[in-house]
């Protein structure tokens, strides 16, 4: 009989969001009359920007002609999209990232886990706690951890707590690690990293020869102009960081699928014999073998994000969701909740009231308000006693959910 990857057996229960969906489905079956409002998974609700739709329609029409047909595209993505990204997301912010350091993919979730394909075993790995569960689970699946303890912490990983007491700031460890996952604006806490804080991380990585995997999926939601949108705004980051970005949240591509991974040509890893190896070349090799690129149509849609019309439509989408976040914050603050995040990120992180644990509060809100959120403990042990509400929903649903929660 075929042997299985036993690392999967170390995973705790289901992946967080399917587990929530399972509980919500069970509740709905028992309470078919309940009209649920979902502020759980950070999935966008507003229509795609018309600039993107028009570009995709045009691309689809091209595909219906001999001259405009496109078969397999470059595994790295079309150059016109990579050039638009290099110019608008990086050069415009003073970062020297070139088009060929940019890889287009169908998602940051996939890339942030697939990246482990090119990294070896035996790395000392640090994650924040709470954390986007994909970073941890993908390391478990790859056999980079031992078993989980009863709080869900895996042996072999270092956890950096993000708590109200430390202002949700990822403290620089006083021990060396080889690989660090950072996500700012942070999912799930909505916390942000200043330039000084990211510089401290880059200096740490350079001192310790570590690699930072920087998830910037929520950069478009930053409102404070002093905050960095990319780790490459920090001097020295091109020697020690890989960045993931996504069109999912800013342009509403969660169902359309397009994302970006940036691997500067100056980032190296090493073999067990100490020989330096270019990570760009390994990722390029990996993508060329295992990936056939994102569809021409979708890449044309993503390119339209950088048109004048696209930029203005995206800015309206971001403002819309950030107004939702402000409504959530203000309504909850007014009735005495302790509320964090939501000012530069589409997630509001709340302290659960009455000492309820995260799942108790999840059940309480589901039953009493028919509102679905995400239990903080699902993101890690330090998320216990917290709860995440997503600002990705219609205005009507956000207002209705706040009305229900504040009148329980
Ligand atoms: C979340 O809710 O944390 C996100 O939607 C997850 C993701 O982007 O994969």
PDB file of N, CA, C and O and ligand atoms in Angstrom, residues 15 17 40-43 109 132 187 218 249 347 379 388, ligand 1:
ATOM      1  N   UNK A  15      -8.118  22.896   8.822  1.00  0.00           N
ATOM      2  CA  UNK A  15      -7.628  24.246   8.590  1.00  0.00           C
ATOM      3  C   UNK A  15      -8.698  25.185   9.141  1.00  0.00           C
ATOM      4  O   UNK A  15      -9.894  24.912   9.051  1.00  0.00           O
ATOM      5  N   UNK A  17     -10.385  27.945   8.508  1.00  0.00           N
ATOM      6  CA  UNK A  17     -11.592  28.459   7.849  1.00  0.00           C
ATOM      7  C   UNK A  17     -12.586  27.357   7.465  1.00  0.00           C
ATOM      8  O   UNK A  17     -13.785  27.514   7.679  1.00  0.00           O
ATOM      9  N   UNK A  40     -16.149  36.491   9.009  1.00  0.00           N
ATOM     10  CA  UNK A  40     -15.101  35.552   9.384  1.00  0.00           C
ATOM     11  C   UNK A  40     -13.951  35.619   8.401  1.00  0.00           C
ATOM     12  O   UNK A  40     -13.092  36.511   8.494  1.00  0.00           O
ATOM     13  N   UNK A  41     -13.944  34.735   7.433  1.00  0.00           N
ATOM     14  CA  UNK A  41     -12.842  34.715   6.465  1.00  0.00           C
ATOM     15  C   UNK A  41     -12.762  36.063   5.745  1.00  0.00           C
ATOM     16  O   UNK A  41     -13.792  36.681   5.460  1.00  0.00           O
ATOM     17  N   UNK A  42     -11.551  36.505   5.503  1.00  0.00           N
ATOM     18  CA  UNK A  42     -11.361  37.796   4.839  1.00  0.00           C
ATOM     19  C   UNK A  42     -11.579  37.686   3.352  1.00  0.00           C
ATOM     20  O   UNK A  42     -10.636  37.824   2.563  1.00  0.00           O
ATOM     21  N   UNK A  43     -12.830  37.406   2.981  1.00  0.00           N
ATOM     22  CA  UNK A  43     -13.131  37.309   1.545  1.00  0.00           C
ATOM     23  C   UNK A  43     -13.911  38.547   1.118  1.00  0.00           C
ATOM     24  O   UNK A  43     -14.883  38.934   1.772  1.00  0.00           O
ATOM     25  N   UNK A 109      -1.244  32.584  -0.848  1.00  0.00           N
ATOM     26  CA  UNK A 109      -1.354  31.416   0.030  1.00  0.00           C
ATOM     27  C   UNK A 109      -0.505  30.278  -0.543  1.00  0.00           C
ATOM     28  O   UNK A 109       0.265  29.637   0.178  1.00  0.00           O
ATOM     29  N   UNK A 132      -0.978  33.913  10.506  1.00  0.00           N
ATOM     30  CA  UNK A 132      -1.743  33.324   9.398  1.00  0.00           C
ATOM     31  C   UNK A 132      -1.404  31.827   9.377  1.00  0.00           C
ATOM     32  O   UNK A 132      -0.235  31.460   9.222  1.00  0.00           O
ATOM     33  N   UNK A 187      -2.200  40.147   9.512  1.00  0.00           N
ATOM     34  CA  UNK A 187      -3.334  39.243   9.626  1.00  0.00           C
ATOM     35  C   UNK A 187      -2.951  38.262  10.726  1.00  0.00           C
ATOM     36  O   UNK A 187      -1.927  37.589  10.579  1.00  0.00           O
ATOM     37  N   UNK A 218      -1.764  42.914   2.568  1.00  0.00           N
ATOM     38  CA  UNK A 218      -2.715  43.960   2.995  1.00  0.00           C
ATOM     39  C   UNK A 218      -2.130  45.367   2.889  1.00  0.00           C
ATOM     40  O   UNK A 218      -2.668  46.306   3.471  1.00  0.00           O
ATOM     41  N   UNK A 249      -7.093  41.218  -2.229  1.00  0.00           N
ATOM     42  CA  UNK A 249      -7.824  42.070  -1.293  1.00  0.00           C
ATOM     43  C   UNK A 249      -7.978  43.485  -1.843  1.00  0.00           C
ATOM     44  O   UNK A 249      -9.020  44.094  -1.677  1.00  0.00           O
ATOM     45  N   UNK A 347      -8.804  44.225   9.158  1.00  0.00           N
ATOM     46  CA  UNK A 347      -9.189  43.340  10.251  1.00  0.00           C
ATOM     47  C   UNK A 347      -9.229  44.096  11.564  1.00  0.00           C
ATOM     48  O   UNK A 347      -8.327  44.885  11.864  1.00  0.00           O
ATOM     49  N   UNK A 379      -5.566  31.251  15.352  1.00  0.00           N
ATOM     50  CA  UNK A 379      -4.342  31.791  14.754  1.00  0.00           C
ATOM     51  C   UNK A 379      -3.125  31.532  15.633  1.00  0.00           C
ATOM     52  O   UNK A 379      -2.034  31.992  15.306  1.00  0.00           O
ATOM     53  N   UNK A 388     -11.400  37.897  15.722  1.00  0.00           N
ATOM     54  CA  UNK A 388     -11.168  38.770  14.562  1.00  0.00           C
ATOM     55  C   UNK A 388     -12.450  39.014  13.793  1.00  0.00           C
ATOM     56  O   UNK A 388     -13.184  38.077  13.492  1.00  0.00           O
TER      57      UNK A 388
HETATM   58  C1  LIG B   1      -8.122  35.337   6.108  1.00  0.00           C
HETATM   59  O1  LIG B   1      -9.306  35.450   6.373  1.00  0.00           O
HETATM   60  O2  LIG B   1      -7.255  35.265   6.978  1.00  0.00           O
HETATM   61  C2  LIG B   1      -7.727  35.324   4.683  1.00  0.00           C
HETATM   62  O3  LIG B   1      -8.823  35.412   3.857  1.00  0.00           O
HETATM   63  C3  LIG B   1      -7.032  34.119   4.362  1.00  0.00           C
HETATM   64  C4  LIG B   1      -6.371  34.190   3.018  1.00  0.00           C
HETATM   65  O4  LIG B   1      -6.175  35.261   2.444  1.00  0.00           O
HETATM   66  O5  LIG B   1      -6.032  33.114   2.566  1.00  0.00           O
END
